Amino acid sequence: MNFTDLDLNPRLLQNLNKQGFEKATKAQQEGLPVAFAGKDLLMSADTGSGKTLAFMVPAVNKLLTTKAVGFSTRCLVLTPTRELAHQVLSLTNRLVKGTRLQVALILGGEDYKFQAALLRKTPDIIIATPGRFMEHQRKGHTDTENLEMLIVDEADRMLELGFCEDVEKIAAEANQDRQTLFYSATLRNAKVLSMANMLLNKPKEVTLNDASQVQTNIQQQVVVCDDIEHKKRILVWLLANQPASKRLVFVNSRKLSEELALFLQSHSHQAIALHGELPQEERNEITRQYRQHHFNLLIATEVAARGLDIDGIDQVINFDMARNLDDYLHRVGRTGRAGKAGTAINLVNISERRLLTAVEQAQGDHLPRLKVKGLAAKLHKDGEQVEGAKAKANAKYQAKTSARGKPSAADKPKVKKAPRSAEAVAAAKEKAASVWGDGSTPFGMNKK
């Protein structure tokens, strides 16, 4: 399907052509006919599938080709994060260029009075995060009585961030004869489906992704690591030995994102940290510079995992494993966009084995291990850490058992225990005395 095959407003079609949008993606091929027919839509699709265009093209076309009923906002787009809202705004502004349509962006963390002034002008399209929109709605700054289209993007993320109730309240106060388009990365979550049932009226359901699978054009690998310092050495090796024009490294905390960015800068890499505690303006600027190749290494927390729509990311590195399967899929999905090849490398230590196992079980495959010469982890095959005398004893034990079956008592590994210091002995006696309460010691611990 090409956009020229659709009965679009001439100005909208011209804007699409100027932006290089010609052939529809799978998400657009499935979603556009439903949206143009005026039906509600429930779609499971990944970020990067072209779903933003799939809902904004019919929205803009409808507003350009039909008259408004009454005097109120006609289309409301709700997104879970400010970053995603900015991306939707950027695309929408390109679609409405040269038309009479007015677009407003309503986000938390930005000037409230300025937003109230924008809303008094009754923009045709509002792109908003639920919390801030609810604030304005309670104050009577916006009217959705005649709303024609409600679009909910990344509903699963809405649920994770606690916006589910806000979204339902916004929908309840809006025109009940509206059309609703509802998008989620997964439809496996019962609460997501419950929210969809509340918002939608006899929707067409479209599932474009296998919610537990990574795209086949993304090569996934695992590097087994001992600890954070070992991970840092592996990361430096990867940056030096695996060429990539743009990388995204994920961590699980603000502190580590900043620490890792400074560490990589000390190794002559242009690395910048992105996390949720940065001011919104700074986050916007970092995202803009990264998109425009001012630097090529972004160290991000989960704030960037959802909705970060940036082309050209060759490699995703999970310095910390994602805490659940959905987050893992969203992270890895930042690479391999539009069918291009991508790589996702997971640095996994012993405490993260369970998370890795969950990913492998969901995909029904054992992810290949990448071995870095000279930087191998001191781990057994099963992930149990061993060092020094214990490692040697275990190796000897394994060799004997493999050579002649059941081991004798003499074969079993013997590891000498280091003598306890006088301080350790004294501490043990003090602890025992406190436990027994009468100053006596348990059997086997003689007073001296």
Coordinates of C-alpha atoms in Angstrom, one line a residue:
M1 CA 0.0 0.0 0.0
N2 CA 1.2 3.5 -0.9
F3 CA -0.1 6.7 0.6
T4 CA -1.0 7.8 -2.9
D5 CA -3.5 4.9 -2.9
L6 CA -5.5 6.6 -0.1
D7 CA -8.1 9.3 -0.5
L8 CA -6.1 11.9 1.4
N9 CA -6.3 15.7 1.6
P10 CA -4.0 17.1 -1.0
R11 CA -2.0 19.2 1.5
L12 CA -1.5 16.2 3.8
L13 CA -0.4 14.0 0.9
Q14 CA 2.1 16.7 -0.2
N15 CA 3.5 16.9 3.3
L16 CA 3.9 13.1 3.4
N17 CA 5.7 13.2 0.1
K18 CA 8.0 15.9 1.3
Q19 CA 9.0 13.8 4.4
G20 CA 9.7 10.8 2.2
F21 CA 6.7 8.8 3.4
E22 CA 5.6 6.8 0.3
K23 CA 5.1 3.1 1.1
A24 CA 3.0 2.1 4.2
T25 CA 4.6 -0.2 6.9
K26 CA 2.8 -3.3 8.1
A27 CA 1.3 -1.3 11.1
Q28 CA 0.0 1.3 8.7
Q29 CA -1.4 -1.2 6.2
E30 CA -3.3 -2.9 9.0
G31 CA -4.3 0.2 10.9
L32 CA -5.1 2.9 8.3
P33 CA -8.2 1.2 6.8
V34 CA -9.7 0.6 10.2
A35 CA -9.1 4.2 11.3
F36 CA -10.4 5.7 8.0
A37 CA -13.6 3.6 8.4
G38 CA -14.2 5.3 11.7
K39 CA -14.0 2.2 13.8
D40 CA -12.2 1.7 17.1
L41 CA -8.9 -0.1 16.9
L42 CA -6.9 -2.2 19.4
M43 CA -3.4 -2.8 18.1
S44 CA -0.4 -4.5 19.5
A45 CA 2.7 -3.0 17.8
D46 CA 6.3 -2.1 18.7
T47 CA 7.8 1.3 18.8
G48 CA 9.4 1.9 15.4
S49 CA 6.7 0.0 13.5
G50 CA 5.3 3.2 12.1
K51 CA 2.2 3.3 14.4
T52 CA 2.5 7.0 15.1
L53 CA 1.9 7.7 11.4
A54 CA -0.8 5.1 11.4
F55 CA -2.9 7.1 13.9
M56 CA -1.9 10.7 13.0
V57 CA -2.5 10.4 9.2
P58 CA -6.2 9.5 9.7
A59 CA -6.6 12.0 12.5
V60 CA -5.2 14.9 10.5
N61 CA -7.1 13.8 7.4
K62 CA -10.4 13.7 9.2
L63 CA -9.9 17.1 10.7
L64 CA -9.0 18.6 7.3
T65 CA -11.9 17.0 5.4
T66 CA -14.8 17.3 7.9
K67 CA -16.3 20.2 9.8
A68 CA -16.0 20.5 13.6
V69 CA -19.1 19.9 15.7
G70 CA -19.2 22.7 18.2
F71 CA -16.2 24.5 19.6
S72 CA -13.8 22.2 21.3
T73 CA -10.7 20.2 20.8
R74 CA -11.3 17.5 18.1
C75 CA -8.4 15.1 18.7
L76 CA -6.6 14.1 21.9
V77 CA -3.4 12.0 21.9
L78 CA -2.3 10.6 25.3
T79 CA 1.3 9.3 25.7
P80 CA 3.0 7.9 28.8
T81 CA 6.2 10.0 28.6
R82 CA 7.2 13.5 27.7
E83 CA 9.9 12.1 25.3
L84 CA 7.3 10.2 23.3
A85 CA 4.9 13.2 23.3
H86 CA 7.6 15.4 21.8
Q87 CA 8.2 12.8 19.1
V88 CA 4.5 12.7 18.3
L89 CA 4.4 16.5 18.2
S90 CA 7.3 16.6 15.8
L91 CA 5.6 14.3 13.3
T92 CA 2.2 16.0 13.7
N93 CA 3.7 19.4 13.0
R94 CA 5.2 18.1 9.8
L95 CA 1.8 16.7 8.7
V96 CA -0.2 19.8 9.4
K97 CA 2.3 22.2 7.9
G98 CA 0.5 24.8 5.7
T99 CA -2.9 23.9 7.0
R100 CA -5.3 25.7 9.5
L101 CA -4.9 23.1 12.2
Q102 CA -3.5 24.1 15.5
V103 CA -1.6 21.7 17.8
A104 CA -0.8 22.0 21.5
L105 CA 1.6 20.1 23.7
I106 CA 0.6 19.6 27.3
L107 CA 3.2 18.1 29.6
G108 CA 4.2 18.0 33.2
G109 CA 7.4 19.8 34.1
E110 CA 6.6 22.7 31.7
D111 CA 5.0 26.2 32.2
Y112 CA 1.4 25.6 33.5
K113 CA 0.2 29.1 32.8
F114 CA 1.5 29.1 29.2
Q115 CA -0.3 25.8 28.7
A116 CA -3.5 27.2 30.1
A117 CA -3.3 30.1 27.6
L118 CA -2.8 27.6 24.8
L119 CA -5.8 25.6 25.8
R120 CA -8.0 28.7 25.9
K121 CA -7.4 29.0 22.2
T122 CA -9.0 25.5 21.7
P123 CA -6.4 23.8 19.6
D124 CA -7.6 21.2 17.2
I125 CA -5.1 18.6 18.4
I126 CA -3.8 18.1 21.9
I127 CA -0.8 15.8 22.6
A128 CA -0.5 15.3 26.3
T129 CA 0.7 13.2 29.2
P130 CA -2.3 12.1 31.3
G131 CA -1.4 13.7 34.6
R132 CA -0.9 17.2 33.4
F133 CA -3.9 17.0 31.1
M134 CA -6.1 16.0 34.1
E135 CA -4.9 19.0 36.0
H136 CA -6.1 21.3 33.2
Q137 CA -9.3 19.4 32.8
R138 CA -10.1 19.8 36.5
K139 CA -9.6 23.5 36.2
G140 CA -11.9 23.7 33.2
H141 CA -9.1 24.8 30.8
T142 CA -10.0 22.3 28.2
D143 CA -13.3 20.9 26.7
T144 CA -13.6 17.4 25.3
E145 CA -17.4 17.4 25.0
N146 CA -17.2 17.2 21.2
L147 CA -13.9 15.2 21.0
E148 CA -13.9 13.2 17.8
M149 CA -10.8 11.1 18.2
L150 CA -9.0 9.7 21.3
I151 CA -5.7 8.1 20.7
V152 CA -3.9 6.2 23.5
D153 CA -0.3 5.3 22.7
E154 CA 1.8 2.7 24.7
A155 CA -1.0 1.7 27.0
D156 CA 1.2 -0.9 28.7
R157 CA 3.6 1.8 29.7
M158 CA 0.7 4.0 30.9
L159 CA -0.2 1.1 33.3
E160 CA 3.4 0.8 34.5
L161 CA 3.6 4.5 35.3
G162 CA 0.3 4.5 37.2
F163 CA -1.7 6.5 34.6
C164 CA -4.4 3.9 34.0
E165 CA -6.9 5.6 36.3
D166 CA -6.2 9.1 34.8
V167 CA -6.7 7.7 31.2
E168 CA -10.0 6.1 32.2
K169 CA -11.2 9.4 33.8
I170 CA -10.2 11.4 30.8
A171 CA -12.1 9.0 28.5
A172 CA -15.2 9.0 30.7
E173 CA -15.5 12.8 30.5
A174 CA -14.9 12.9 26.8
N175 CA -17.6 12.6 24.0
Q176 CA -18.8 9.0 24.2
D177 CA -19.5 8.9 20.4
R178 CA -15.8 9.5 19.6
Q179 CA -13.5 7.1 17.8
T180 CA -10.8 5.6 19.9
L181 CA -7.4 4.1 18.7
F182 CA -5.6 2.1 21.4
Y183 CA -2.0 1.0 21.0
S184 CA 0.1 -1.3 23.3
A185 CA 3.4 -3.2 22.9
T186 CA 1.7 -6.2 24.5
L187 CA -1.9 -7.3 24.9
R188 CA -0.9 -10.1 27.4
N189 CA -1.5 -7.9 30.4
A190 CA -5.0 -8.4 31.9
K191 CA -5.1 -4.8 33.2
V192 CA -4.2 -3.4 29.7
L193 CA -7.1 -5.4 28.3
S194 CA -9.4 -4.2 31.0
M195 CA -8.5 -0.6 30.2
A196 CA -9.1 -1.3 26.5
N197 CA -12.5 -2.7 27.2
M198 CA -13.5 0.4 29.1
L199 CA -12.3 2.8 26.4
L200 CA -13.2 0.9 23.2
N201 CA -16.5 0.2 21.4
K202 CA -16.5 -3.1 19.4
P203 CA -12.9 -2.6 18.3
K204 CA -11.0 -4.3 15.5
E205 CA -8.1 -6.1 17.1
V206 CA -4.7 -6.3 15.2
T207 CA -1.6 -8.0 16.6
L208 CA 1.5 -7.3 14.7
N209 CA 4.2 -8.6 17.1
D210 CA 4.8 -11.7 19.0
A211 CA 5.1 -10.1 22.4
S212 CA 7.7 -12.5 23.7
Q213 CA 10.0 -12.4 20.6
V214 CA 12.8 -10.2 19.4
Q215 CA 12.9 -9.4 15.7
T216 CA 15.0 -11.8 13.7
N217 CA 17.2 -9.1 12.3
I218 CA 18.5 -8.3 15.7
Q219 CA 21.5 -10.5 16.8
Q220 CA 21.4 -11.1 20.6
Q221 CA 24.5 -12.1 22.6
V222 CA 25.5 -12.6 26.2
V223 CA 28.8 -11.8 27.9
V224 CA 29.1 -13.5 31.3
C225 CA 30.7 -11.1 33.8
D226 CA 31.9 -11.2 37.4
D227 CA 31.0 -7.8 38.7
I228 CA 30.5 -4.2 37.7
E229 CA 34.2 -3.5 37.3
H230 CA 34.5 -6.5 35.0
K231 CA 31.4 -5.2 33.1
K232 CA 33.2 -1.9 32.6
R233 CA 36.3 -3.6 31.1
I234 CA 34.1 -5.6 28.8
L235 CA 32.2 -2.4 27.7
V236 CA 35.5 -0.6 26.9
W237 CA 36.5 -3.7 24.8
L238 CA 33.2 -3.7 22.9
L239 CA 33.4 0.0 22.1
A240 CA 36.9 -0.5 20.8
N241 CA 36.4 -3.7 18.8
Q242 CA 32.8 -3.6 17.6
P243 CA 32.2 -0.7 15.1
A244 CA 28.9 1.1 15.4
S245 CA 27.8 4.6 14.4
K246 CA 25.3 4.9 17.3
R247 CA 25.1 3.0 20.5
L248 CA 22.6 2.9 23.4
V249 CA 23.7 1.5 26.8
F250 CA 21.0 0.7 29.4
V251 CA 21.5 0.8 33.1
N252 CA 19.0 0.5 36.0
S253 CA 19.8 3.6 38.0
R254 CA 20.4 7.3 37.7
K255 CA 23.6 7.0 39.7
L256 CA 25.1 4.3 37.5
S257 CA 24.2 6.2 34.3
E258 CA 26.2 9.2 35.5
E259 CA 29.0 7.1 36.8
L260 CA 29.3 5.1 33.6
A261 CA 29.2 8.2 31.4
L262 CA 32.1 9.8 33.4
F263 CA 34.0 6.5 33.2
L264 CA 33.6 6.3 29.4
Q265 CA 34.5 10.0 29.0
S266 CA 37.8 9.3 30.9
H267 CA 38.4 6.6 28.2
S268 CA 38.0 9.2 25.4
H269 CA 34.4 8.3 24.5
Q270 CA 31.7 10.9 23.9
A271 CA 29.1 9.5 26.3
I272 CA 26.2 11.3 27.8
A273 CA 23.8 10.1 30.6
L274 CA 20.0 10.4 30.2
H275 CA 17.7 9.7 33.2
G276 CA 14.4 10.8 34.6
E277 CA 15.9 13.2 37.2
L278 CA 17.3 15.6 34.6
P279 CA 15.3 18.7 33.9
Q280 CA 12.9 18.3 31.0
E281 CA 14.7 20.9 28.8
E282 CA 18.0 19.1 29.3
R283 CA 16.5 15.7 28.5
N284 CA 15.0 17.2 25.3
E285 CA 18.3 18.7 24.3
I286 CA 20.3 15.5 24.9
T287 CA 17.8 13.5 22.8
R288 CA 18.0 16.1 20.0
Q289 CA 21.8 16.0 20.0
Y290 CA 21.9 12.2 20.0
R291 CA 19.4 12.1 17.2
Q292 CA 21.5 14.6 15.2
H293 CA 24.8 12.6 15.8
H294 CA 26.4 15.3 18.0
F295 CA 27.5 12.3 20.1
N296 CA 27.0 8.6 19.5
L297 CA 27.0 6.9 22.9
L298 CA 23.9 7.4 25.2
I299 CA 23.8 5.9 28.7
A300 CA 20.2 5.7 29.6
T301 CA 17.8 4.4 32.3
E302 CA 14.4 3.0 31.5
V303 CA 13.1 6.5 30.9
A304 CA 14.6 6.2 27.3
A305 CA 13.6 2.5 26.8
R306 CA 10.0 3.3 26.1
G307 CA 9.1 5.5 23.2
L308 CA 12.6 6.6 22.2
D309 CA 12.1 6.7 18.5
I310 CA 15.6 7.3 17.0
D311 CA 16.8 5.8 13.8
G312 CA 20.3 4.5 13.2
I313 CA 21.0 2.8 16.5
D314 CA 23.3 -0.1 15.5
Q315 CA 23.8 -1.6 18.9
V316 CA 22.1 -1.8 22.3
I317 CA 24.1 -2.9 25.3
N318 CA 22.3 -3.9 28.5
F319 CA 25.0 -3.1 31.0
D320 CA 22.3 -4.0 33.6
M321 CA 19.8 -6.6 32.5
A322 CA 16.2 -5.3 32.2
R323 CA 14.1 -6.2 35.2
N324 CA 11.4 -7.9 33.2
L325 CA 10.7 -9.3 29.8
D326 CA 8.6 -6.4 28.5
D327 CA 11.4 -3.9 29.4
Y328 CA 14.0 -6.2 27.7
L329 CA 11.9 -6.3 24.5
H330 CA 11.5 -2.5 24.5
R331 CA 15.2 -1.9 25.1
V332 CA 16.4 -4.4 22.4
G333 CA 13.8 -2.9 20.0
R334 CA 15.6 0.4 19.9
T335 CA 17.9 -1.2 17.3
G336 CA 17.1 -3.1 14.1
R337 CA 14.6 -0.5 13.0
A338 CA 12.9 -0.6 9.6
G339 CA 14.3 -4.1 8.9
K340 CA 17.9 -3.1 9.3
A341 CA 20.4 -5.3 11.1
G342 CA 21.0 -4.6 14.8
T343 CA 22.9 -6.1 17.7
A344 CA 21.9 -6.4 21.4
I345 CA 24.6 -7.5 23.9
N346 CA 23.7 -8.4 27.5
L347 CA 26.4 -8.1 30.2
V348 CA 25.2 -10.6 32.8
N349 CA 26.6 -11.4 36.2
I350 CA 25.6 -14.1 38.6
S351 CA 22.8 -12.1 40.3
E352 CA 21.2 -11.5 36.8
R353 CA 21.0 -15.2 35.7
R354 CA 17.3 -15.4 36.6
L355 CA 16.5 -12.5 34.3
L356 CA 18.5 -13.9 31.5
T357 CA 16.8 -17.3 31.9
A358 CA 13.4 -15.7 31.7
V359 CA 14.4 -14.0 28.4
E360 CA 15.7 -17.2 27.0
Q361 CA 12.7 -19.3 28.0
A362 CA 10.3 -16.8 26.5
Q363 CA 12.2 -16.9 23.2
G364 CA 12.7 -20.7 23.3
D365 CA 16.3 -20.4 22.6
H366 CA 19.7 -20.2 24.3
L367 CA 21.3 -16.8 23.5
P368 CA 24.9 -17.3 22.1
R369 CA 27.7 -16.4 24.5
L370 CA 30.4 -13.9 23.4
K371 CA 33.8 -14.8 24.8
V372 CA 36.3 -11.9 25.1
K373 CA 39.9 -13.2 25.0
G374 CA 41.8 -12.2 28.2
L375 CA 38.6 -11.0 29.9
A376 CA 36.8 -14.2 30.6
A377 CA 34.7 -14.4 33.8
K378 CA 35.8 -16.6 36.7
L379 CA 32.6 -18.6 36.5
H380 CA 31.6 -22.3 36.2
K381 CA 29.3 -23.2 33.3
D382 CA 26.4 -23.1 35.7
G383 CA 27.3 -19.6 36.8
E384 CA 28.7 -20.4 40.3
Q385 CA 31.7 -18.2 41.1
V386 CA 34.9 -19.9 42.1
E387 CA 38.4 -18.5 42.7
G388 CA 41.8 -19.6 43.9
A389 CA 42.2 -22.9 45.8
K390 CA 38.5 -23.7 45.5
A391 CA 38.6 -23.4 41.7
K392 CA 41.7 -25.7 41.6
A393 CA 40.1 -28.3 43.9
N394 CA 36.9 -28.3 41.9
A395 CA 38.8 -28.7 38.7
K396 CA 40.8 -31.7 40.1
Y397 CA 37.6 -33.2 41.4
Q398 CA 35.8 -32.9 38.0
A399 CA 38.8 -34.5 36.2
K400 CA 38.8 -37.5 38.5
T401 CA 35.1 -38.1 38.4
S402 CA 34.9 -37.8 34.6
A403 CA 37.8 -40.3 34.3
R404 CA 36.5 -43.1 36.5
G405 CA 32.9 -42.5 37.5
K406 CA 31.9 -42.4 41.2
P407 CA 34.6 -40.7 43.3
S408 CA 36.1 -42.0 46.5
A409 CA 36.3 -40.0 49.6
A410 CA 39.9 -39.4 48.9
D411 CA 39.0 -37.8 45.6
K412 CA 36.8 -35.1 47.0
P413 CA 38.3 -31.6 47.0
K414 CA 40.0 -30.5 50.2
V415 CA 40.5 -26.8 50.7
K416 CA 42.4 -25.5 53.7
K417 CA 40.6 -22.9 55.7
A418 CA 42.5 -19.8 56.5
P419 CA 43.2 -19.4 60.3
R420 CA 40.9 -16.9 62.0
S421 CA 42.5 -13.8 63.4
A422 CA 42.5 -13.0 67.1
E423 CA 40.0 -10.2 66.4
A424 CA 37.6 -12.7 64.7
V425 CA 37.9 -15.1 67.6
A426 CA 37.2 -12.4 70.1
A427 CA 34.2 -11.2 68.1
A428 CA 32.8 -14.7 67.9
K429 CA 33.1 -15.2 71.7
E430 CA 31.4 -11.8 72.3
K431 CA 28.5 -12.8 70.0
A432 CA 28.1 -16.2 71.7
A433 CA 28.1 -14.6 75.1
S434 CA 25.4 -12.2 74.1
V435 CA 23.3 -15.1 72.7
W436 CA 23.7 -17.3 75.7
G437 CA 23.2 -14.3 78.1
D438 CA 25.2 -15.7 81.0
G439 CA 28.7 -15.2 79.8
S440 CA 29.2 -18.9 79.1
T441 CA 30.2 -20.3 75.8
P442 CA 28.6 -23.0 73.7
F443 CA 30.2 -26.4 73.4
G444 CA 33.4 -26.5 71.4
M445 CA 34.4 -22.9 72.2
N446 CA 36.8 -22.9 75.1
K447 CA 37.6 -19.8 77.2
K448 CA 41.1 -18.6 77.1

